Coordinates of C-alpha atoms (C1' of nucleotides) in Angstrom, one line a residue:
Chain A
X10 CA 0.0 0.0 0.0
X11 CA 3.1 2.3 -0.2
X12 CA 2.2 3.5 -3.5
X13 CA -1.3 4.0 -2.8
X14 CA -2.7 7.1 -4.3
X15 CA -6.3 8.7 -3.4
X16 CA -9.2 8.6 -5.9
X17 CA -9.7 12.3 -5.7
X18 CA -5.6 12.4 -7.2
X19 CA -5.8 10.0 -10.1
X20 CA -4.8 11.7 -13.2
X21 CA -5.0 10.4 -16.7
X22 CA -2.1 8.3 -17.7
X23 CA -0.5 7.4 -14.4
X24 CA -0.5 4.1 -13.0
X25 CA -2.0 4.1 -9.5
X26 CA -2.8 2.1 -6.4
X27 CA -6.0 2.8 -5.6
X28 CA -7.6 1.7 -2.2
X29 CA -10.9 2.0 -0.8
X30 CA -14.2 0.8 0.0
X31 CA -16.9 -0.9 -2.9
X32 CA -19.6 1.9 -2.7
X33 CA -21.5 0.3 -5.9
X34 CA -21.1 -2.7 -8.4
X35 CA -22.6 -2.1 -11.6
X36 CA -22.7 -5.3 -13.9
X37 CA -23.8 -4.0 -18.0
X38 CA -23.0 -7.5 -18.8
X39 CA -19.9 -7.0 -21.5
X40 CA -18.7 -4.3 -19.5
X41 CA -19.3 -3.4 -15.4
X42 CA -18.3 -1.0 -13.3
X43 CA -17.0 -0.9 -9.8
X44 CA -17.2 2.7 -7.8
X45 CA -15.2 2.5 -5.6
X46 CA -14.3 5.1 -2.2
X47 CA -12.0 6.7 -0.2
X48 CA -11.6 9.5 2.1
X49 CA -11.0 12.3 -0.8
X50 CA -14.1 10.8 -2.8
X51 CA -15.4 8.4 -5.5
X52 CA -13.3 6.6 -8.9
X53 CA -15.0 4.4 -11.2
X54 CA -13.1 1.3 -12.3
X55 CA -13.9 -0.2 -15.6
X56 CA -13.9 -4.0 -16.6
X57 CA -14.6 -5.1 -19.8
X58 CA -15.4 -8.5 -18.7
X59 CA -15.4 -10.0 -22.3
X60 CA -11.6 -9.1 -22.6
X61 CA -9.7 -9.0 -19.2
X62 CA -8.8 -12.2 -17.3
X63 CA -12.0 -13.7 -15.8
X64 CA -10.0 -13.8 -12.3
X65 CA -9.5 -10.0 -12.4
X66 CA -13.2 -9.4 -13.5
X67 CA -14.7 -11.7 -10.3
X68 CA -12.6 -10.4 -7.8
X69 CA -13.6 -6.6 -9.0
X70 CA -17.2 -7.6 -9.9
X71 CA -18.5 -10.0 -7.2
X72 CA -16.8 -8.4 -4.4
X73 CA -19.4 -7.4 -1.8
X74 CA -20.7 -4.2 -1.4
X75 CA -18.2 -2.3 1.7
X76 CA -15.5 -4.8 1.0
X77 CA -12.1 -2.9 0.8
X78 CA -10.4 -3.6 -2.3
X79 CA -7.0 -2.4 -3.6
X80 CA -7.1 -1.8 -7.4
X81 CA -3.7 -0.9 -10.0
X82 CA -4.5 -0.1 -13.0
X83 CA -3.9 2.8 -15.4
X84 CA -6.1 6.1 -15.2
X85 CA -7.8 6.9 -18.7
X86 CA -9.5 10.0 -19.0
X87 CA -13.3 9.3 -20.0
X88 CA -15.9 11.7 -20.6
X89 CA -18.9 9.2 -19.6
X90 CA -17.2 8.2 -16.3
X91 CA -19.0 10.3 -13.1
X92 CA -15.4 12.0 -12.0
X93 CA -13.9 12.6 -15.7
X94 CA -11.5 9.4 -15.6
X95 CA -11.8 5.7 -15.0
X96 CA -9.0 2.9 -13.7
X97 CA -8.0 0.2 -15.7
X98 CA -7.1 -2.7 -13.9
X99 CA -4.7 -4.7 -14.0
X100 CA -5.2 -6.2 -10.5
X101 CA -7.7 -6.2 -7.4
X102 CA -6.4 -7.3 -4.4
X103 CA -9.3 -8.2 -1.8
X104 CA -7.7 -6.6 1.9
X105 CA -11.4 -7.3 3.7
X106 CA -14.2 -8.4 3.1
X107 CA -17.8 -7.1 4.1
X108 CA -20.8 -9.6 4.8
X109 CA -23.4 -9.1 2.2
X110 CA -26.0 -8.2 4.6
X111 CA -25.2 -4.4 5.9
X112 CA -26.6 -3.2 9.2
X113 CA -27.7 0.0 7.3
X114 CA -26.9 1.3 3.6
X115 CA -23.9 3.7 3.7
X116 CA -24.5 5.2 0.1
X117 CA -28.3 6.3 1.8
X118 CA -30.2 4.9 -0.6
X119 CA -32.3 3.4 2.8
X120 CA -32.7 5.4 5.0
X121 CA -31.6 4.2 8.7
X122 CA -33.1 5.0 12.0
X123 CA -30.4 7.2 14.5
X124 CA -30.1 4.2 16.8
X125 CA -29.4 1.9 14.3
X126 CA -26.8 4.4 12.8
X127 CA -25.5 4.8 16.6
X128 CA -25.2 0.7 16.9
X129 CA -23.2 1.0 13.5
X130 CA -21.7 4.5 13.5
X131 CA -18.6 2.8 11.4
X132 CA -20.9 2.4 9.1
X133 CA -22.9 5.2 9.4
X134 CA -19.4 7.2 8.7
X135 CA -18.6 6.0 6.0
X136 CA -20.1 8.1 3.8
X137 CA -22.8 10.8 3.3
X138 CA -23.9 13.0 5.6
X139 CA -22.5 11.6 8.8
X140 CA -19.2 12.1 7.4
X141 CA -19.7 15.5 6.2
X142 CA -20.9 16.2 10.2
X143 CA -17.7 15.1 11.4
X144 CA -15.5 16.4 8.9
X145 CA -16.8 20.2 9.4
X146 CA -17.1 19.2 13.6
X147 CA -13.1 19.2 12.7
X148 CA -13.0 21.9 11.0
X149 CA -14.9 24.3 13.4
X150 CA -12.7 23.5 16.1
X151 CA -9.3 23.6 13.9
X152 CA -10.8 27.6 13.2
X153 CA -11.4 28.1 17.0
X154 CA -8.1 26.9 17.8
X155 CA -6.7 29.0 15.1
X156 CA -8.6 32.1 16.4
X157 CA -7.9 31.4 20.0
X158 CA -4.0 31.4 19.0
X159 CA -4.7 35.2 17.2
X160 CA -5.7 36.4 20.2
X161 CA -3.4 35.3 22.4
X162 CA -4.4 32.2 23.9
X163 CA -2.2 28.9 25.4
X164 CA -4.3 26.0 25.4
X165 CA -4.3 23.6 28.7
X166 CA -5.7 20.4 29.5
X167 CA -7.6 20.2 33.3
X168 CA -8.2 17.2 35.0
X169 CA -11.3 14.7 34.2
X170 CA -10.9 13.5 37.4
X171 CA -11.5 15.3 40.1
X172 CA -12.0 15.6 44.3
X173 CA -14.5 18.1 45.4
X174 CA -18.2 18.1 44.6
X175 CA -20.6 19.9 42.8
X176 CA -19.3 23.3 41.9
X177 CA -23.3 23.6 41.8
X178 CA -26.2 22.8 39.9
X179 CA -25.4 19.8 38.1
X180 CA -25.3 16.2 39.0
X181 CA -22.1 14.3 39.1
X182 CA -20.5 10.6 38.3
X183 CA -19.2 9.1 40.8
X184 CA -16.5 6.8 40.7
X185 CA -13.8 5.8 43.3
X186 CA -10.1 6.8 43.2
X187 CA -7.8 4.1 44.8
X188 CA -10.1 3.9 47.7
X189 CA -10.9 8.0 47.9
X190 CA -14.4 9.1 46.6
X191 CA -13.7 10.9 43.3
X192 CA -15.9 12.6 40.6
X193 CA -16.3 13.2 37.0
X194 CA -15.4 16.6 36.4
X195 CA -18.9 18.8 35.1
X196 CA -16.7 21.8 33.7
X197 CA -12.7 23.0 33.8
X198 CA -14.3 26.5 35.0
X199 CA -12.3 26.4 38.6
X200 CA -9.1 24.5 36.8
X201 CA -9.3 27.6 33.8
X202 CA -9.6 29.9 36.6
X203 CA -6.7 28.9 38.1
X204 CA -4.7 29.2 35.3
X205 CA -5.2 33.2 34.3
X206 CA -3.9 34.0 37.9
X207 CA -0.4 31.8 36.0
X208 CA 1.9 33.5 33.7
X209 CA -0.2 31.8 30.8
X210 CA -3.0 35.1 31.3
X211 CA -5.3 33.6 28.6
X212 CA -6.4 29.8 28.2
X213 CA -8.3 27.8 26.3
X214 CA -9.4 24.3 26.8
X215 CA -11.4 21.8 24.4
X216 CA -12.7 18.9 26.3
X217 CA -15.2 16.6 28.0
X218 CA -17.2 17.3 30.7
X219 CA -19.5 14.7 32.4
X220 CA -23.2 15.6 34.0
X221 CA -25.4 12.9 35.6
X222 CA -28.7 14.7 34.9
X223 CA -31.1 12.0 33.6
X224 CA -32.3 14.5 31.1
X225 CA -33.7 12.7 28.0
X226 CA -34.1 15.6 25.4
X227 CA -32.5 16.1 21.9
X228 CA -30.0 18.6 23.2
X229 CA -28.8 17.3 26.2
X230 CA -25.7 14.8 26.3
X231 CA -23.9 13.1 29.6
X232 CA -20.9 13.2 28.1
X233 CA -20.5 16.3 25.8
X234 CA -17.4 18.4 24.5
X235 CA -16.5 22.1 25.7
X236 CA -14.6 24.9 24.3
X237 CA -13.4 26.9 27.4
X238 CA -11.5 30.5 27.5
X239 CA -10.8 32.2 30.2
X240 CA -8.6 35.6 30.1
X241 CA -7.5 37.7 32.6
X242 CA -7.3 41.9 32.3
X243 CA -10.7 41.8 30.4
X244 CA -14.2 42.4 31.6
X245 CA -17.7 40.2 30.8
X246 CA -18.2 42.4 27.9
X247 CA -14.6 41.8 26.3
X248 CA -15.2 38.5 26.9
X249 CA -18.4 38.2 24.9
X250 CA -16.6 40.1 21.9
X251 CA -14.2 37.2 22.0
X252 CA -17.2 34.5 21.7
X253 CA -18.9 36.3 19.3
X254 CA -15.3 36.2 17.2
X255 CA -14.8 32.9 18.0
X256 CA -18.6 31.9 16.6
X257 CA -17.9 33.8 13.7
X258 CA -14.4 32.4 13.0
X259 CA -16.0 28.8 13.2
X260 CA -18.9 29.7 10.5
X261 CA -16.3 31.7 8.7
X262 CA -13.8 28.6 8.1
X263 CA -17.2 26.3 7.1
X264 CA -18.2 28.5 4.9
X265 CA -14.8 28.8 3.1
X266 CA -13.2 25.4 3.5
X267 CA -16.7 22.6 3.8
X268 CA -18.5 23.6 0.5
X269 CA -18.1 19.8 -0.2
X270 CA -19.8 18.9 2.8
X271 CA -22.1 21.4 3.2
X272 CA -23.5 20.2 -0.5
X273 CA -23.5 17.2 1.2
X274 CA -26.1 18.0 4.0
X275 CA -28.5 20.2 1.5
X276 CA -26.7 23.5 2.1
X277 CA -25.4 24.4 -1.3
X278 CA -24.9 28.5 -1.5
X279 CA -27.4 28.8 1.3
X280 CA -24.5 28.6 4.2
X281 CA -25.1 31.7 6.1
X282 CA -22.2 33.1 8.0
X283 CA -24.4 35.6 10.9
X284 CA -23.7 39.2 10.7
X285 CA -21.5 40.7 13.5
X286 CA -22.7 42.6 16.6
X287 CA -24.7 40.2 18.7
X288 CA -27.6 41.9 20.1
X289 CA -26.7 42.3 23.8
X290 CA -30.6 42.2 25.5
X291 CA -30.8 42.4 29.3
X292 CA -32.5 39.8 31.6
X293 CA -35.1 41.9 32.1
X294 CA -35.3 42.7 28.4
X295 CA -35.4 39.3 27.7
X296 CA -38.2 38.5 30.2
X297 CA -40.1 41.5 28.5
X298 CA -39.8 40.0 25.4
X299 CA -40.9 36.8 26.1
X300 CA -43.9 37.8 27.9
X301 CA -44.7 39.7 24.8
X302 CA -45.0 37.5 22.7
X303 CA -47.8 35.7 24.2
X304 CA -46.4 32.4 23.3
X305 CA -46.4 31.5 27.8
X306 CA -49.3 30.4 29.7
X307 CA -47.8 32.1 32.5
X308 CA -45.9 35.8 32.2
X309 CA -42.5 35.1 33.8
X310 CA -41.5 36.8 36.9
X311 CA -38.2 38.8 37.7
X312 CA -35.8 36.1 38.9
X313 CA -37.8 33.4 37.1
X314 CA -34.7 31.4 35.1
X315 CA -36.0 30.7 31.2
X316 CA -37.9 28.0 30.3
X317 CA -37.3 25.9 27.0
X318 CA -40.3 27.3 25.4
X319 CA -39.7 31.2 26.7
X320 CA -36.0 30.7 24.6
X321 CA -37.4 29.4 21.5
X322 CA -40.0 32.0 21.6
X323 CA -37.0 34.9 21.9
X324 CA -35.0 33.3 19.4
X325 CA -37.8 33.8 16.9
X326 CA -38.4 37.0 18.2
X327 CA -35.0 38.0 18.0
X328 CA -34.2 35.4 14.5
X329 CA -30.8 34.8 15.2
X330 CA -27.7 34.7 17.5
X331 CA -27.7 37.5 20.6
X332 CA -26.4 37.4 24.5
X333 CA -28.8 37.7 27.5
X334 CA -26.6 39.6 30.3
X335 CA -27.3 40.8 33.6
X336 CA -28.5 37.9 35.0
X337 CA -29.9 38.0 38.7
X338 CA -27.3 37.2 40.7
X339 CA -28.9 34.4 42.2
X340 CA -29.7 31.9 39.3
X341 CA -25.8 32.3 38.6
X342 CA -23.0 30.6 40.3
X343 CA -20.8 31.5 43.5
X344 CA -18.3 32.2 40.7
X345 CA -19.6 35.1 38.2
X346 CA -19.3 38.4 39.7
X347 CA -22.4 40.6 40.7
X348 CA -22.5 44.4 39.1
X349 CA -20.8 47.3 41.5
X350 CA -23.9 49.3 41.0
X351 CA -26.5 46.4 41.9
X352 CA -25.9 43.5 43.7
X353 CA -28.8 41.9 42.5
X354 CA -27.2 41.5 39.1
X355 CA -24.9 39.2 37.8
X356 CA -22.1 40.0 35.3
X357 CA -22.9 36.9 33.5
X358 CA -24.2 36.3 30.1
X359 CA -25.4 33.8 28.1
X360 CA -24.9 33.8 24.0
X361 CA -28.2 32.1 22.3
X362 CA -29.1 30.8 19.0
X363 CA -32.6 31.1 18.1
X364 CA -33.2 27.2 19.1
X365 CA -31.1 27.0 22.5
X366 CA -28.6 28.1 24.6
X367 CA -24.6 28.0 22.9
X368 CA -22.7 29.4 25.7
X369 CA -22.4 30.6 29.3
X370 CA -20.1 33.4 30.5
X371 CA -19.1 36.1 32.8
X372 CA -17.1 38.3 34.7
X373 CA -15.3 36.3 37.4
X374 CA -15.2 37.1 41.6
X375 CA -11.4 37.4 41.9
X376 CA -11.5 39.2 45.1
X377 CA -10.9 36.7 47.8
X378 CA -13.5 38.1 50.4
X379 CA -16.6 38.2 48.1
X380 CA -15.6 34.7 46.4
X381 CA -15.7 33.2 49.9
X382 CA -18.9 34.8 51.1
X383 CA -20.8 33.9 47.3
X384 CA -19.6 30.4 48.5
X385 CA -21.7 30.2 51.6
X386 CA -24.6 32.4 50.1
X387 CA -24.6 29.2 47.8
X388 CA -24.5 26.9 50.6
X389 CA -21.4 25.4 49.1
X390 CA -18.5 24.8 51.8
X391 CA -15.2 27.2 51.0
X392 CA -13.1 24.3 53.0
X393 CA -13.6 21.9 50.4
X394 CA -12.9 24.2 47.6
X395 CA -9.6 25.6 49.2
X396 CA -7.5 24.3 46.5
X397 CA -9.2 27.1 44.4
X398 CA -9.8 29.4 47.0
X399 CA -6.2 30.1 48.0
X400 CA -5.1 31.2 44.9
X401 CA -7.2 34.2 45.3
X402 CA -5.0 34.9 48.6
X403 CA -1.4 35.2 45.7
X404 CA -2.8 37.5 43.2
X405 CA -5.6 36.5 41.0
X406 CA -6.2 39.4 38.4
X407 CA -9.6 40.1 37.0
X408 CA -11.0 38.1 34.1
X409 CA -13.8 36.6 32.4
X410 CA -14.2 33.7 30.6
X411 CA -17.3 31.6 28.9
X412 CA -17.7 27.8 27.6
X413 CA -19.4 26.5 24.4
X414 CA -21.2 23.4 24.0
X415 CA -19.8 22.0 21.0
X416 CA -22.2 19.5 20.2
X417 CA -24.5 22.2 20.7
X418 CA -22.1 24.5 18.6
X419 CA -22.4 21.8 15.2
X420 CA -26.4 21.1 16.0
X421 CA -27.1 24.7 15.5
X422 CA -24.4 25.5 12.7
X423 CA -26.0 22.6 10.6
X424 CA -29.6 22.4 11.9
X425 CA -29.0 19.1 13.0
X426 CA -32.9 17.5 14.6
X427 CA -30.5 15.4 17.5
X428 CA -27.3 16.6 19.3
X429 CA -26.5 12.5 18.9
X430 CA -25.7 13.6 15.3
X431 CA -23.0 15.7 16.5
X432 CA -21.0 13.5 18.4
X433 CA -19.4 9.9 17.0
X434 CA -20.5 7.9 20.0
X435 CA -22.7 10.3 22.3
X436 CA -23.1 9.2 25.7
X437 CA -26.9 9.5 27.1
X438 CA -29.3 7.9 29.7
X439 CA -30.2 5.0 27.8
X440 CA -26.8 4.6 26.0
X441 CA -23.2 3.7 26.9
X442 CA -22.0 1.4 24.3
X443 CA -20.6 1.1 22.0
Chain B
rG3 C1' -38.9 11.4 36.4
rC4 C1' -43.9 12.9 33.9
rC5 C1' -46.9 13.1 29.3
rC6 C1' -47.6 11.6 24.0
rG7 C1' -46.4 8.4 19.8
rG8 C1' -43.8 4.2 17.9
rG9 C1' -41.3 -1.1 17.6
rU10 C1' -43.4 -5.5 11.0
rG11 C1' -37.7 -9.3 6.4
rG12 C1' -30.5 -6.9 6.8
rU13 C1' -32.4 -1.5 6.2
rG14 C1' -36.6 1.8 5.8
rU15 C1' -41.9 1.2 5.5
rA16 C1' -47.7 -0.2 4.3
rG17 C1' -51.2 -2.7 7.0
rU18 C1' -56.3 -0.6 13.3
rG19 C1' -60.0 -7.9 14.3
rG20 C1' -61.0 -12.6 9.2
rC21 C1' -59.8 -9.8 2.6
rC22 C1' -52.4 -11.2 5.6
rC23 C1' -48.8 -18.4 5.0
rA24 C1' -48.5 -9.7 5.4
rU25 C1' -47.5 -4.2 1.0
rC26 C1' -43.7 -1.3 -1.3
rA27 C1' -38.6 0.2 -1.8
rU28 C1' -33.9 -1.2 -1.0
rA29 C1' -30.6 -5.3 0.2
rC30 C1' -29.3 -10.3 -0.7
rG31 C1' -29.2 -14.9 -4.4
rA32 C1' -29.6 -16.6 -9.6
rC33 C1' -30.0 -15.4 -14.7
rC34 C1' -30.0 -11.6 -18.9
rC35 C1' -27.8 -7.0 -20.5
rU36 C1' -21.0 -3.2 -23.6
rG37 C1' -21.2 3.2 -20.9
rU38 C1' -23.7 2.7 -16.1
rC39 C1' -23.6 7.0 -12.8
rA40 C1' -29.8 5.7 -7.1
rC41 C1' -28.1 1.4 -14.1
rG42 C1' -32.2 -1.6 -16.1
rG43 C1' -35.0 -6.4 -16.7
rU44 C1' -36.9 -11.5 -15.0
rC45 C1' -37.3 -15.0 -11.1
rG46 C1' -36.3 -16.0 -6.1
rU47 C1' -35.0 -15.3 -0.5
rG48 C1' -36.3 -13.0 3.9
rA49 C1' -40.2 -10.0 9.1
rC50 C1' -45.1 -8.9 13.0
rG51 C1' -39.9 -6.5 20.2
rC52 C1' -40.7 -10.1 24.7
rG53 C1' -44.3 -12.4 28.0
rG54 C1' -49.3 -13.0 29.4
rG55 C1' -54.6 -12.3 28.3
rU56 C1' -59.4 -11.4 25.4
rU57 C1' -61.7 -13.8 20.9
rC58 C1' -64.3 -19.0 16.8
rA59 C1' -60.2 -15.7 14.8
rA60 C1' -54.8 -11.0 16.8
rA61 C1' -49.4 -7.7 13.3
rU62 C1' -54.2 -5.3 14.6
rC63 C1' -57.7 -5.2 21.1
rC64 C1' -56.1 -5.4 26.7
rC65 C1' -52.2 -5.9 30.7
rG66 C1' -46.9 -6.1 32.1
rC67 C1' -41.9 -5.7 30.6
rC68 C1' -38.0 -4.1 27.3
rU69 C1' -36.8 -0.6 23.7
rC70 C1' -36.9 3.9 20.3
rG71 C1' -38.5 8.9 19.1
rG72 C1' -40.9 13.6 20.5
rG73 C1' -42.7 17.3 24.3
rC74 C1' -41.6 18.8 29.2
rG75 C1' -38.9 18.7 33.8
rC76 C1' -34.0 18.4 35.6
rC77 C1' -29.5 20.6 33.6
rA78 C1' -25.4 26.2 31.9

RNA sequence: GCCCGGGUGGUGUAGUGGCCCAUCAUACGACCCUGUCACGGUCGUGACGCGGGUUCAAAUCCCGCCUCGGGCGCCA
């Protein structure tokens, strides 16, 4: 396979190693055709069955559909084949074969249901529009890495693994660490925090995170992927600048570098990259809104947090990406910082799309004092967080920081019905294999 | 966790008490076909989630369980 060269390469008159999966057998009778595919697309290989060795026609012709075949032969430039050009073997070498019978049909002809595509996501990736998901997931987080770098950024890794409990809110996994009790981290948010009182200033981390909930919706995961920043020197409102960048940044490099795949999922030209300059509503705007529109039984209340049906109701109102900020202090955690002029409010912020929730942000408490008492106004025992704590006793500048579901991130970007869509093997309530 | 709707050949489906030893597509097998590109044609193969019940008769109705999807809750 050292000479192997990629379908999407072959040019007329070279002799080439081909090597990829049979997506279709097409037997004329005097002549047949074998499509066969790789990672960089489709080549037809031609037998003329009446004049080539009867050996080299079978093994080309009656190999089963998702076998993986190598094929040299000699590239001939033909206007009736699907790419332009056509291989002319000289031999097929059989490296694996597929059973006849698929679990599901990875040219799509069939549909398949998700959870038979989850119990075959090989499969499932092989071609089509699963693949196309996961090759722009990669490319959305290559252009947030790349932005992350322009502005500054060292990315870290924070530990899965971890001692203390809840932070709040969510529900944890429990698992036991040479004898200690141990957890599942749900977020690197203390670990990131940690890390902009370091030299490093600004970090970014892209990770898992782990949440118990026993939520059973098609947006929630229990294991899903995060892209964290955290920056000292800035405020909550320099920090949503820099989300709104990196957002942009990730539809930006889609746009420009997944036409392929986006034709793929039924984009074509219709890829919209949003126009710059968020909205910035208020809570209390938001609530406003909402209540506006009619669309709740019941008008929300100050202090009320949003239900699922208020935030799609706002995300039509609004029809497209914007940030809800000044929170009430007490729906967000010990950690976000209330505003000088009303303690009330919360220097937090959430960015939105139209359908849900993307991100979760704010201005961090990095004054010792205040960061202890939000603690114990949240019930939550300083002692056990003292490993975080401390550091706020050596120097901790200001900053603010925010973290982006990913999964959440690719649903939205390609309007994807099930976040299980956006992850290869998603983790949920029902599901933990394969 | 609650509510609603599903589970039928390998895959996706039709079928709401007898017309069903179950429809269609695709797949698979055999044969035919020299330019296919979702190739075409002929013939064939293959299924009612599990357990119990009602009934002369159950894919269809009832109960329990398992399982999938949707809405909500929980969750940042």
């Amino acid at each position: 396979m050292d000479d192997r060269t990629h379908t999407a390469d072959a040019e007329p008159g070279e002799r080439v190693t081909v090597a990829g999966w049979v997506h279709e057998v097409r037997d004329l009778g005097g002549i047949a055709f074998l499509i066969l595919r790789d990672r960089t697309g489709k080549i037809q290989v031609k037998f003329a069955t009446d004049e080539m060795d009867d050996e080299l026609v079978d093994a080309g012709t009656n190999a089963s559909r998702e076998s993986v075949l190598s094929v040299t032969g000699t590239v001939e430039e033909e206007p009736r084949a699907p790419t332009g050009v056509e291989v002319v073997p000289e031999s097929v070498e059989l490296l694996a074969p597929a059973e006849p019978e698929l679990p599901l049909d990875p040219s799509g002809k069939v549909d398949a249901d998700l959870s038979t595509r989850l119990d075959n996501r090989t499969l499932d990736v092989r071609a089509g529009e699963s693949k196309a998901i996961f090759e722009i997931r990669a490319e959305i987080l290559r252009a947030v890495r790349e932005y992350f770098r322009s502005v500054g950024c060292t990315e870290i890794n924070t530990p899965k693994i971890v001692a203390t409990g809840t932070e709040g809110g969510t529900e944890l996994f429990p698992l036991t660490y040479f004898g200690q009790e141990a957890f599942m981290n749900q977020s690197p948010q203390l670990f990131k925090q940690l890390m902009v009182g370091s030299g490093l200033e600004r970090v970014f981390e892209v990770g898992p995170i782990f949440r118990a909930e026993e939520h059973n919706t098609p947006r929630h995961l229990n294991e899903a992927t995060m892209i964290d920043f955290e920056s000292a020197f800035i405020d909550h409102n320099e920090a949503m600048d820099v989300c709104e960048g990196t957002l942009l940044a990730a539809y930006e490099a889609v746009a420009e570098n997944c036409q392929e795949q986006l034709e793929v999922l039924g984009y074509g030209d219709s890829f919209a990259v949003p126009d710059a300059g968020f909205p910035r509503l208020t809570y209390e705007e938001a609530i406003e809104r909402i209540n506006a529109t009619g669309e709740l039984e019941e008008q929300l209340l100050w202090g009320d947090d949003l239900p699922t049906e208020g935030e799609k109701a706002l995300g039509a109102d609004v029809g497209g990406h914007y940030f809800i900020t000044d929170w009430p202090s007490e729906i967000k955690p010990f950690y976000i910082q209330d505003r000088d002029d009303d303690p009330q409010l919360s220097k937090g912020f959430d960015l939105m799309h139209p359908e849900m929730e993307l991100v979760s942000g704010g201005q961090r408490e990095h004054r010792y004092d205040a960061l202890v008492e939000g603690f114990e106004q949240q019930g939550l025992d300083p002692e056990a967080f003292e490993y975080y704590t401390k550091m706020f006793k050596y120097g901790m500048p200001p900053h603010a920081g925010w973290a982006y579901g990913v999964e959440r991130l690719v649903m939205t970007m390609l309007g994807l019905g099930n976040i299980r869509e956006a992850v290869l093997f998603p983790r949920d309530r029902q599901r933990l294999s394969p």
